[in-house]
PDB file of C-alpha atoms in Angstrom:
ATOM      1  CA  MET J   1       0.000   0.000   0.000  1.00 47.00           C
ATOM      2  CA  THR J   2       1.376   3.306  -0.992  1.00 47.00           C
ATOM      3  CA  SER J   3       0.401   6.813  -0.037  1.00 46.00           C
ATOM      4  CA  SER J   4       1.165  10.018  -1.788  1.00 49.00           C
ATOM      5  CA  LEU J   5       2.784  12.833   0.143  1.00 46.00           C
ATOM      6  CA  HIS J   6       1.403  16.349  -0.277  1.00 48.00           C
ATOM      7  CA  TYR J   7       4.043  19.035  -0.237  1.00 46.00           C
ATOM      8  CA  ILE J   8       3.417  22.735   0.305  1.00 47.00           C
ATOM      9  CA  PRO J   9       4.994  24.554  -2.588  1.00 56.00           C
ATOM     10  CA  GLN J  10       7.915  26.715  -1.550  1.00 57.00           C
ATOM     11  CA  SER J  11       9.936  29.261  -3.336  1.00 65.00           C
ATOM     12  CA  ASP J  12      13.505  28.463  -4.177  1.00 67.00           C
ATOM     13  CA  PRO J  13      15.190  29.581  -2.034  1.00 74.00           C
ATOM     14  CA  PRO J  14      12.438  29.777   0.670  1.00 74.00           C
ATOM     15  CA  LEU J  15      11.383  33.286   1.708  1.00 74.00           C
ATOM     16  CA  PRO J  16      12.105  34.320   5.307  1.00 65.00           C
ATOM     17  CA  PRO J  17       9.129  34.215   7.709  1.00 51.00           C
ATOM     18  CA  TRP J  18       9.022  38.008   8.165  1.00 46.00           C
ATOM     19  CA  GLU J  19       8.101  38.252   4.499  1.00 63.00           C
ATOM     20  CA  THR J  20       5.500  35.481   4.408  1.00 52.00           C
ATOM     21  CA  LEU J  21       3.793  35.287   7.817  1.00 48.00           C
ATOM     22  CA  PRO J  22       1.303  37.875   9.162  1.00 53.00           C
ATOM     23  CA  THR J  23       2.792  41.014  10.680  1.00 48.00           C
ATOM     24  CA  MET J  24       1.720  42.891  13.809  1.00 41.00           C
ATOM     25  CA  TYR J  25      -0.557  44.960  11.557  1.00 49.00           C
ATOM     26  CA  ASP J  26      -2.344  41.754  10.583  1.00 58.00           C
ATOM     27  CA  LEU J  27      -2.440  40.429  14.158  1.00 45.00           C
ATOM     28  CA  PRO J  28      -3.317  43.276  16.550  1.00 48.00           C
ATOM     29  CA  SER J  29      -3.807  42.516  20.234  1.00 42.00           C
ATOM     30  CA  ASP J  30      -7.567  42.587  19.877  1.00 47.00           C
ATOM     31  CA  ASN J  31     -10.052  40.623  21.940  1.00 50.00           C
ATOM     32  CA  PRO J  32     -13.184  40.002  19.858  1.00 49.00           C
ATOM     33  CA  GLU J  33     -15.253  40.296  23.045  1.00 58.00           C
ATOM     34  CA  GLU J  34     -13.650  43.645  23.943  1.00 60.00           C
ATOM     35  CA  PRO J  35     -13.344  46.057  21.010  1.00 55.00           C
ATOM     36  CA  GLY J  36     -10.199  48.125  20.956  1.00 54.00           C
ATOM     37  CA  LEU J  37      -6.553  47.810  20.131  1.00 54.00           C
ATOM     38  CA  PRO J  38      -4.392  47.337  23.219  1.00 63.00           C
ATOM     39  CA  ASP J  39      -0.855  48.300  22.256  1.00 81.00           C
ATOM     40  CA  ASP J  40       2.280  49.939  23.635  1.00 88.00           C
ATOM     41  CA  PHE J  41       0.604  53.335  23.749  1.00 91.00           C
ATOM     42  CA  HIS J  42      -2.286  51.939  25.793  1.00 90.00           C
ATOM     43  CA  PHE J  43       0.285  50.803  28.365  1.00 92.00           C
ATOM     44  CA  LEU J  44       2.605  53.818  28.446  1.00 94.00           C
ATOM     45  CA  GLN J  45       0.048  56.639  28.302  1.00 94.00           C
ATOM     46  CA  PRO J  46      -2.014  55.421  31.297  1.00 95.00           C
ATOM     47  CA  LEU J  47       1.244  54.822  33.161  1.00 95.00           C
ATOM     48  CA  LEU J  48       2.266  58.466  32.714  1.00 96.00           C
ATOM     49  CA  LEU J  49      -1.185  59.575  33.868  1.00 97.00           C
ATOM     50  CA  TYR J  50      -0.915  57.282  36.899  1.00 96.00           C
ATOM     51  CA  LEU J  51       2.524  58.605  37.863  1.00 95.00           C
ATOM     52  CA  THR J  52       1.591  62.284  37.583  1.00 96.00           C
ATOM     53  CA  PHE J  53      -1.911  62.184  39.113  1.00 96.00           C
ATOM     54  CA  GLN J  54      -1.029  63.932  42.378  1.00 95.00           C
ATOM     55  CA  PRO J  55      -3.845  66.192  43.656  1.00 95.00           C
ATOM     56  CA  ILE J  56      -1.968  68.456  46.074  1.00 89.00           C
ATOM     57  CA  ASN J  57      -5.057  69.212  48.174  1.00 92.00           C
ATOM     58  CA  TRP J  58      -5.679  65.521  48.931  1.00 94.00           C
ATOM     59  CA  ASN J  59      -3.875  63.112  51.201  1.00 95.00           C
ATOM     60  CA  PRO J  60      -1.862  60.841  48.844  1.00 94.00           C
ATOM     61  CA  GLU J  61      -3.208  57.845  50.758  1.00 95.00           C
ATOM     62  CA  LEU J  62      -6.723  58.805  49.592  1.00 96.00           C
ATOM     63  CA  VAL J  63      -5.902  59.124  45.900  1.00 96.00           C
ATOM     64  CA  TYR J  64      -6.480  56.116  43.636  1.00 97.00           C
ATOM     65  CA  SER J  65      -6.151  55.570  39.919  1.00 96.00           C
ATOM     66  CA  ALA J  66      -6.212  52.558  37.631  1.00 95.00           C
ATOM     67  CA  ALA J  67      -5.902  51.557  34.002  1.00 94.00           C
ATOM     68  CA  ASP J  68      -7.800  48.884  32.103  1.00 91.00           C
ATOM     69  CA  LEU J  69      -9.662  47.797  35.246  1.00 91.00           C
ATOM     70  CA  ASN J  70     -13.266  46.631  35.135  1.00 90.00           C
ATOM     71  CA  LEU J  71     -15.623  49.305  36.463  1.00 92.00           C
ATOM     72  CA  TYR J  72     -18.926  47.815  37.678  1.00 91.00           C
ATOM     73  CA  TYR J  73     -21.706  50.381  37.807  1.00 92.00           C
ATOM     74  CA  ASP J  74     -25.232  48.923  37.848  1.00 89.00           C
ATOM     75  CA  LEU J  75     -26.924  47.359  40.860  1.00 84.00           C
ATOM     76  CA  GLN J  76     -29.692  45.967  38.692  1.00 85.00           C
ATOM     77  CA  HIS J  77     -27.169  44.363  36.345  1.00 87.00           C
ATOM     78  CA  PRO J  78     -24.195  43.544  38.581  1.00 88.00           C
ATOM     79  CA  LEU J  79     -22.280  41.805  35.790  1.00 89.00           C
ATOM     80  CA  TRP J  80     -22.284  44.821  33.487  1.00 90.00           C
ATOM     81  CA  TYR J  81     -19.050  46.748  33.432  1.00 90.00           C
ATOM     82  CA  LYS J  82     -16.971  49.213  31.469  1.00 93.00           C
ATOM     83  CA  ARG J  83     -13.186  49.174  31.235  1.00 91.00           C
ATOM     84  CA  PRO J  84     -11.818  52.731  31.044  1.00 94.00           C
ATOM     85  CA  ASP J  85      -8.319  53.185  29.698  1.00 95.00           C
ATOM     86  CA  TRP J  86      -7.602  55.237  32.841  1.00 97.00           C
ATOM     87  CA  PHE J  87      -9.607  56.714  35.698  1.00 98.00           C
ATOM     88  CA  GLY J  88      -8.812  58.622  38.872  1.00 98.00           C
ATOM     89  CA  VAL J  89     -10.650  58.776  42.180  1.00 98.00           C
ATOM     90  CA  VAL J  90     -10.199  60.978  45.249  1.00 97.00           C
ATOM     91  CA  GLY J  91     -11.349  60.065  48.735  1.00 96.00           C
ATOM     92  CA  VAL J  92     -10.620  56.374  48.203  1.00 95.00           C
ATOM     93  CA  GLY J  93      -7.718  54.385  49.631  1.00 95.00           C
ATOM     94  CA  LYS J  94      -5.198  52.640  47.434  1.00 94.00           C
ATOM     95  CA  LEU J  95      -6.224  49.249  48.861  1.00 93.00           C
ATOM     96  CA  TYR J  96      -9.727  47.811  48.953  1.00 90.00           C
ATOM     97  CA  LYS J  97     -10.914  48.251  52.547  1.00 86.00           C
ATOM     98  CA  GLY J  98      -7.303  49.010  53.392  1.00 90.00           C
ATOM     99  CA  GLN J  99      -6.281  45.397  52.821  1.00 88.00           C
ATOM    100  CA  ASP J 100      -6.241  44.068  49.262  1.00 88.00           C
ATOM    101  CA  LEU J 101      -5.205  45.182  45.809  1.00 91.00           C
ATOM    102  CA  ARG J 102      -8.324  45.648  43.712  1.00 91.00           C
ATOM    103  CA  LEU J 103      -9.396  43.024  41.207  1.00 90.00           C
ATOM    104  CA  SER J 104     -11.965  45.493  39.847  1.00 90.00           C
ATOM    105  CA  TYR J 105     -13.714  48.691  40.903  1.00 93.00           C
ATOM    106  CA  VAL J 106     -17.217  47.892  42.135  1.00 90.00           C
ATOM    107  CA  THR J 107     -18.899  51.252  42.635  1.00 91.00           C
ATOM    108  CA  TRP J 108     -21.521  50.027  45.092  1.00 87.00           C
ATOM    109  CA  GLN J 109     -18.747  48.796  47.395  1.00 88.00           C
ATOM    110  CA  GLU J 110     -16.613  51.930  47.178  1.00 90.00           C
ATOM    111  CA  PRO J 111     -16.994  55.289  48.988  1.00 91.00           C
ATOM    112  CA  ALA J 112     -16.748  57.339  45.788  1.00 96.00           C
ATOM    113  CA  ASN J 113     -17.229  57.101  42.037  1.00 97.00           C
ATOM    114  CA  PRO J 114     -14.393  58.058  39.696  1.00 98.00           C
ATOM    115  CA  PHE J 115     -13.722  61.791  39.507  1.00 98.00           C
ATOM    116  CA  VAL J 116     -12.200  61.741  36.031  1.00 98.00           C
ATOM    117  CA  VAL J 117     -12.144  59.167  33.235  1.00 98.00           C
ATOM    118  CA  ILE J 118      -9.843  59.178  30.216  1.00 97.00           C
ATOM    119  CA  GLU J 119     -10.423  57.129  27.100  1.00 96.00           C
ATOM    120  CA  LEU J 120      -7.775  56.685  24.398  1.00 94.00           C
ATOM    121  CA  LEU J 121      -9.546  56.471  21.074  1.00 88.00           C
ATOM    122  CA  SER J 122      -9.213  53.296  19.036  1.00 78.00           C
ATOM    123  CA  PRO J 123     -10.858  52.636  15.689  1.00 72.00           C
ATOM    124  CA  GLY J 124     -13.111  50.002  17.280  1.00 69.00           C
ATOM    125  CA  THR J 125     -14.260  52.128  20.227  1.00 71.00           C
ATOM    126  CA  GLU J 126     -14.578  55.659  18.849  1.00 73.00           C
ATOM    127  CA  ASP J 127     -18.355  55.644  18.401  1.00 70.00           C
ATOM    128  CA  GLU J 128     -19.003  54.455  21.941  1.00 73.00           C
ATOM    129  CA  ASP J 129     -16.330  56.652  23.512  1.00 76.00           C
ATOM    130  CA  LEU J 130     -17.788  59.781  21.910  1.00 76.00           C
ATOM    131  CA  GLY J 131     -21.399  58.888  22.574  1.00 69.00           C
ATOM    132  CA  THR J 132     -22.376  58.663  18.911  1.00 67.00           C
ATOM    133  CA  ARG J 133     -23.626  55.100  19.368  1.00 65.00           C
ATOM    134  CA  ARG J 134     -26.063  54.483  22.193  1.00 59.00           C
ATOM    135  CA  GLU J 135     -27.809  51.254  23.079  1.00 56.00           C
ATOM    136  CA  SER J 136     -31.581  51.661  23.412  1.00 57.00           C
ATOM    137  CA  ALA J 137     -32.678  48.110  24.185  1.00 65.00           C
ATOM    138  CA  ALA J 138     -33.455  47.511  27.844  1.00 70.00           C
ATOM    139  CA  ASP J 139     -31.497  44.258  27.903  1.00 77.00           C
ATOM    140  CA  LYS J 140     -28.355  45.810  26.382  1.00 87.00           C
ATOM    141  CA  PRO J 141     -25.624  47.543  28.396  1.00 92.00           C
ATOM    142  CA  PRO J 142     -25.553  51.323  27.896  1.00 93.00           C
ATOM    143  CA  SER J 143     -22.622  53.001  26.181  1.00 92.00           C
ATOM    144  CA  LYS J 144     -19.623  54.346  28.063  1.00 94.00           C
ATOM    145  CA  TRP J 145     -20.901  57.858  27.534  1.00 94.00           C
ATOM    146  CA  GLU J 146     -24.238  57.007  29.128  1.00 94.00           C
ATOM    147  CA  VAL J 147     -22.610  55.202  32.043  1.00 96.00           C
ATOM    148  CA  TYR J 148     -20.180  58.027  32.793  1.00 97.00           C
ATOM    149  CA  GLU J 149     -22.707  60.824  32.311  1.00 97.00           C
ATOM    150  CA  ARG J 150     -26.053  59.441  33.475  1.00 95.00           C
ATOM    151  CA  ILE J 151     -25.308  56.567  35.864  1.00 96.00           C
ATOM    152  CA  LEU J 152     -22.008  57.366  37.590  1.00 97.00           C
ATOM    153  CA  ARG J 153     -22.182  61.128  36.947  1.00 97.00           C
ATOM    154  CA  ILE J 154     -18.408  61.414  36.618  1.00 98.00           C
ATOM    155  CA  PRO J 155     -17.473  65.134  36.722  1.00 98.00           C
ATOM    156  CA  TYR J 156     -14.848  65.030  33.956  1.00 98.00           C
ATOM    157  CA  TYR J 157     -14.652  62.852  30.852  1.00 98.00           C
ATOM    158  CA  ILE J 158     -11.603  63.155  28.576  1.00 97.00           C
ATOM    159  CA  VAL J 159     -11.075  61.599  25.160  1.00 96.00           C
ATOM    160  CA  PHE J 160      -7.667  61.657  23.426  1.00 96.00           C
ATOM    161  CA  SER J 161      -6.704  60.366  19.992  1.00 93.00           C
ATOM    162  CA  ARG J 162      -3.059  59.568  19.434  1.00 91.00           C
ATOM    163  CA  TYR J 163      -3.731  59.337  15.709  1.00 90.00           C
ATOM    164  CA  THR J 164      -4.797  62.974  15.360  1.00 92.00           C
ATOM    165  CA  ASN J 165      -3.454  64.314  18.708  1.00 93.00           C
ATOM    166  CA  GLU J 166      -6.950  65.714  19.276  1.00 93.00           C
ATOM    167  CA  LEU J 167      -7.984  66.255  22.877  1.00 94.00           C
ATOM    168  CA  ARG J 168     -11.690  66.504  23.688  1.00 94.00           C
ATOM    169  CA  ALA J 169     -13.013  67.093  27.172  1.00 96.00           C
ATOM    170  CA  PHE J 170     -16.434  67.212  28.777  1.00 97.00           C
ATOM    171  CA  GLN J 171     -17.599  68.456  32.154  1.00 97.00           C
ATOM    172  CA  LEU J 172     -20.786  67.392  33.893  1.00 97.00           C
ATOM    173  CA  VAL J 173     -23.063  70.439  34.032  1.00 96.00           C
ATOM    174  CA  GLY J 174     -26.668  70.051  35.167  1.00 93.00           C
ATOM    175  CA  GLY J 175     -26.564  66.310  34.680  1.00 92.00           C
ATOM    176  CA  HIS J 176     -25.226  66.481  31.107  1.00 95.00           C
ATOM    177  CA  TYR J 177     -21.761  66.616  29.591  1.00 96.00           C
ATOM    178  CA  GLU J 178     -20.798  69.993  28.138  1.00 96.00           C
ATOM    179  CA  PRO J 179     -17.614  70.544  26.075  1.00 96.00           C
ATOM    180  CA  MET J 180     -14.726  72.127  27.976  1.00 96.00           C
ATOM    181  CA  ASN J 181     -12.434  74.844  26.681  1.00 93.00           C
ATOM    182  CA  LEU J 182      -8.675  74.838  27.116  1.00 91.00           C
ATOM    183  CA  THR J 183      -7.088  77.505  29.304  1.00 90.00           C
ATOM    184  CA  ASP J 184      -3.489  78.174  28.247  1.00 89.00           C
ATOM    185  CA  GLY J 185      -3.458  74.736  26.653  1.00 90.00           C
ATOM    186  CA  CYS J 186      -4.766  72.909  29.723  1.00 94.00           C
ATOM    187  CA  LEU J 187      -8.059  71.595  31.077  1.00 96.00           C
ATOM    188  CA  LEU J 188      -8.540  73.062  34.535  1.00 97.00           C
ATOM    189  CA  MET J 189      -9.922  70.961  37.388  1.00 97.00           C
ATOM    190  CA  PRO J 190      -9.886  73.322  40.377  1.00 96.00           C
ATOM    191  CA  GLU J 191     -11.562  70.786  42.694  1.00 96.00           C
ATOM    192  CA  ILE J 192      -8.299  68.802  42.800  1.00 96.00           C
ATOM    193  CA  ASN J 193      -5.904  71.681  42.063  1.00 96.00           C
ATOM    194  CA  LEU J 194      -4.768  70.024  38.842  1.00 97.00           C
ATOM    195  CA  SER J 195      -4.947  70.596  35.130  1.00 96.00           C
ATOM    196  CA  LEU J 196      -4.583  68.188  32.234  1.00 97.00           C
ATOM    197  CA  GLY J 197      -2.756  68.990  29.023  1.00 96.00           C
ATOM    198  CA  LEU J 198      -0.580  67.800  26.166  1.00 96.00           C
ATOM    199  CA  TRP J 199       3.193  67.701  26.538  1.00 96.00           C
ATOM    200  CA  GLN J 200       5.836  67.113  23.892  1.00 96.00           C
ATOM    201  CA  GLY J 201       8.648  65.198  25.514  1.00 94.00           C
ATOM    202  CA  SER J 202      10.338  61.892  26.227  1.00 92.00           C
ATOM    203  CA  PHE J 203       8.735  59.331  28.499  1.00 92.00           C
ATOM    204  CA  ARG J 204      10.369  55.926  28.890  1.00 91.00           C
ATOM    205  CA  ASP J 205      12.783  57.051  26.150  1.00 91.00           C
ATOM    206  CA  ILE J 206       9.934  57.596  23.677  1.00 92.00           C
ATOM    207  CA  GLU J 207       9.585  61.082  22.248  1.00 95.00           C
ATOM    208  CA  ARG J 208       6.045  62.067  21.282  1.00 95.00           C
ATOM    209  CA  LEU J 209       3.030  64.106  22.334  1.00 96.00           C
ATOM    210  CA  TRP J 210       1.771  62.802  25.685  1.00 96.00           C
ATOM    211  CA  LEU J 211      -1.241  63.543  27.856  1.00 96.00           C
ATOM    212  CA  ARG J 212      -0.198  64.325  31.431  1.00 96.00           C
ATOM    213  CA  TRP J 213      -1.079  66.189  34.611  1.00 97.00           C
ATOM    214  CA  PHE J 214       0.018  69.722  35.492  1.00 96.00           C
ATOM    215  CA  THR J 215      -0.613  72.064  38.392  1.00 95.00           C
ATOM    216  CA  LEU J 216      -3.381  74.643  38.018  1.00 94.00           C
ATOM    217  CA  GLU J 217      -0.627  77.153  37.221  1.00 93.00           C
ATOM    218  CA  GLY J 218       0.551  74.992  34.326  1.00 93.00           C
ATOM    219  CA  GLU J 219       3.689  73.636  35.981  1.00 94.00           C
ATOM    220  CA  LEU J 220       4.699  70.105  35.088  1.00 94.00           C
ATOM    221  CA  ILE J 221       4.086  67.469  37.759  1.00 93.00           C
ATOM    222  CA  PRO J 222       7.167  65.243  37.511  1.00 92.00           C
ATOM    223  CA  ALA J 223       6.993  61.481  37.456  1.00 87.00           C
ATOM    224  CA  PRO J 224       9.224  59.799  40.074  1.00 83.00           C
ATOM    225  CA  THR J 225      11.952  59.054  37.524  1.00 74.00           C
ATOM    226  CA  GLU J 226      11.842  62.644  36.304  1.00 61.00           C
ATOM    227  CA  GLU J 227      11.999  63.872  39.900  1.00 58.00           C
ATOM    228  CA  ALA J 228      15.034  61.652  40.513  1.00 51.00           C
ATOM    229  CA  VAL J 229      16.751  63.057  37.428  1.00 51.00           C
ATOM    230  CA  ALA J 230      15.852  66.586  38.480  1.00 49.00           C
ATOM    231  CA  ALA J 231      17.166  65.917  42.001  1.00 54.00           C
ATOM    232  CA  THR J 232      20.433  64.613  40.553  1.00 48.00           C
ATOM    233  CA  GLU J 233      20.709  67.675  38.331  1.00 51.00           C
ATOM    234  CA  ARG J 234      20.032  69.936  41.313  1.00 56.00           C
ATOM    235  CA  ALA J 235      22.704  68.117  43.334  1.00 52.00           C
ATOM    236  CA  ILE J 236      25.224  68.494  40.510  1.00 53.00           C
ATOM    237  CA  ILE J 237      24.410  72.191  40.146  1.00 53.00           C
ATOM    238  CA  ALA J 238      24.680  72.692  43.923  1.00 55.00           C
ATOM    239  CA  GLU J 239      28.030  70.889  43.945  1.00 60.00           C
ATOM    240  CA  LEU J 240      29.294  73.016  41.051  1.00 56.00           C
ATOM    241  CA  GLU J 241      28.120  76.183  42.776  1.00 65.00           C
ATOM    242  CA  ALA J 242      29.804  75.100  46.015  1.00 61.00           C
ATOM    243  CA  THR J 243      33.022  74.342  44.133  1.00 59.00           C
ATOM    244  CA  GLU J 244      32.843  77.709  42.386  1.00 72.00           C
ATOM    245  CA  ALA J 245      32.255  79.475  45.709  1.00 70.00           C
ATOM    246  CA  LYS J 246      35.198  77.590  47.215  1.00 78.00           C
ATOM    247  CA  LEU J 247      37.415  78.608  44.298  1.00 70.00           C
ATOM    248  CA  GLU J 248      36.303  82.215  44.667  1.00 79.00           C
ATOM    249  CA  ALA J 249      37.064  82.096  48.406  1.00 74.00           C
ATOM    250  CA  THR J 250      40.491  80.573  47.701  1.00 74.00           C
ATOM    251  CA  GLU J 251      41.168  83.234  45.066  1.00 82.00           C
ATOM    252  CA  ALA J 252      40.151  85.979  47.503  1.00 77.00           C
ATOM    253  CA  LYS J 253      42.423  84.454  50.157  1.00 85.00           C
ATOM    254  CA  LEU J 254      45.319  84.356  47.697  1.00 79.00           C
ATOM    255  CA  GLU J 255      44.694  87.975  46.754  1.00 83.00           C
ATOM    256  CA  ALA J 256      44.668  88.941  50.445  1.00 81.00           C
ATOM    257  CA  THR J 257      47.903  87.009  51.031  1.00 83.00           C
ATOM    258  CA  GLU J 258      49.466  88.667  47.991  1.00 85.00           C
ATOM    259  CA  ALA J 259      48.407  92.092  49.237  1.00 82.00           C
ATOM    260  CA  LYS J 260      49.865  91.297  52.665  1.00 88.00           C
ATOM    261  CA  LEU J 261      53.146  90.195  51.094  1.00 83.00           C
ATOM    262  CA  GLU J 262      53.270  93.358  49.014  1.00 86.00           C
ATOM    263  CA  ALA J 263      52.674  95.453  52.144  1.00 83.00           C
ATOM    264  CA  THR J 264      55.415  93.559  54.016  1.00 84.00           C
ATOM    265  CA  GLU J 265      57.821  94.025  51.109  1.00 85.00           C
ATOM    266  CA  ALA J 266      57.020  97.738  50.953  1.00 83.00           C
ATOM    267  CA  LYS J 267      57.674  98.057  54.697  1.00 85.00           C
ATOM    268  CA  ARG J 268      61.011  96.284  54.325  1.00 86.00           C
ATOM    269  CA  LYS J 269      62.014  98.600  51.483  1.00 86.00           C
ATOM    270  CA  ALA J 270      61.111 101.600  53.609  1.00 80.00           C
ATOM    271  CA  GLU J 271      63.172 100.255  56.534  1.00 81.00           C
ATOM    272  CA  ARG J 272      66.185  99.617  54.272  1.00 85.00           C
ATOM    273  CA  LEU J 273      65.913 103.120  52.830  1.00 80.00           C
ATOM    274  CA  ALA J 274      65.717 104.656  56.310  1.00 78.00           C
ATOM    275  CA  GLN J 275      68.743 102.662  57.398  1.00 82.00           C
ATOM    276  CA  ARG J 276      70.714 103.850  54.356  1.00 82.00           C
ATOM    277  CA  LEU J 277      69.781 107.454  55.050  1.00 77.00           C
ATOM    278  CA  ARG J 278      70.985 107.154  58.629  1.00 81.00           C
ATOM    279  CA  GLN J 279      74.283 105.789  57.347  1.00 80.00           C
ATOM    280  CA  LEU J 280      74.555 108.944  55.239  1.00 76.00           C
ATOM    281  CA  GLY J 281      73.880 111.095  58.291  1.00 77.00           C
ATOM    282  CA  VAL J 282      70.302 111.894  57.392  1.00 76.00           C
ATOM    283  CA  ASN J 283      67.533 111.419  59.899  1.00 80.00           C
ATOM    284  CA  PRO J 284      64.617 109.969  57.885  1.00 74.00           C
ATOM    285  CA  ASP J 285      62.162 111.143  60.539  1.00 75.00           C
ATOM    286  CA  GLU J 286      63.166 114.779  59.778  1.00 72.00           C
ATOM    287  CA  LEU J 287      62.587 114.441  56.044  1.00 68.00           C
ATOM    288  CA  ASP J 288      58.855 115.079  56.444  1.00 63.00           C
ATOM    289  CA  GLU J 289      59.705 118.620  57.665  1.00 60.00           C
ATOM    290  CA  PHE J 290      61.360 119.417  54.358  1.00 55.00           C
ATOM    291  CA  LEU J 291      58.582 117.984  52.179  1.00 51.00           C
TER     292      LEU J 291
END
């Protein structure tokens, strides 16, 4: 009994796999059950927001933020959730009931709802993020927009597109989201003494336009690594200034010593001259009477 072997045709010589197999553009990190495109930006941008979210009028122990964490919002449908790209809360401890790291954020078990939510636009989530698609059926979960605005009544809702670098912001006014205007390039949130804006710079060695937190006055809130670099720079500058001051003090001391030596030498010359005059029979003390 014989069997025929089926060979897959190959080029001669065979092409390398990076030319024949799907690329990252063909295989995005997409979960069919969760629309969106998780990628490097969706890791780094929330991380920068997390590191710089430091409301100065709140105890740091009562400031919480999270990225890509399930947010449960409906008592009548306890399994319904949204997963914001990033959200921040004030008045809530970093640990659940002061004991455990959170597995999710269950609003009916927490003392406060999120204060601000940020969504990073993806092609698969844009309609829901911007509220242009709303579910009307009673058995369907509402859109993110509806949850944030109507159910959780989150004061600030921010949407940022890394593809167009467009920043859109909404503030809850009278139970509805109203567009916010930028003030000197920032979105002001006076309740937490912070503002949110775009920053061109390098984060984790990647240079691009980033969304990050500022003070109300527009000063950059440094991430810990940036603060460490700044502290090192300040230490180097202080050391250089101290060295410069020491050199200036040494130079002044040398100048004083030189002046003292010159004065001593002048005194010696005067003494030698007086001695010579006395040898010639002239009293140097009487010379002033003839001058």
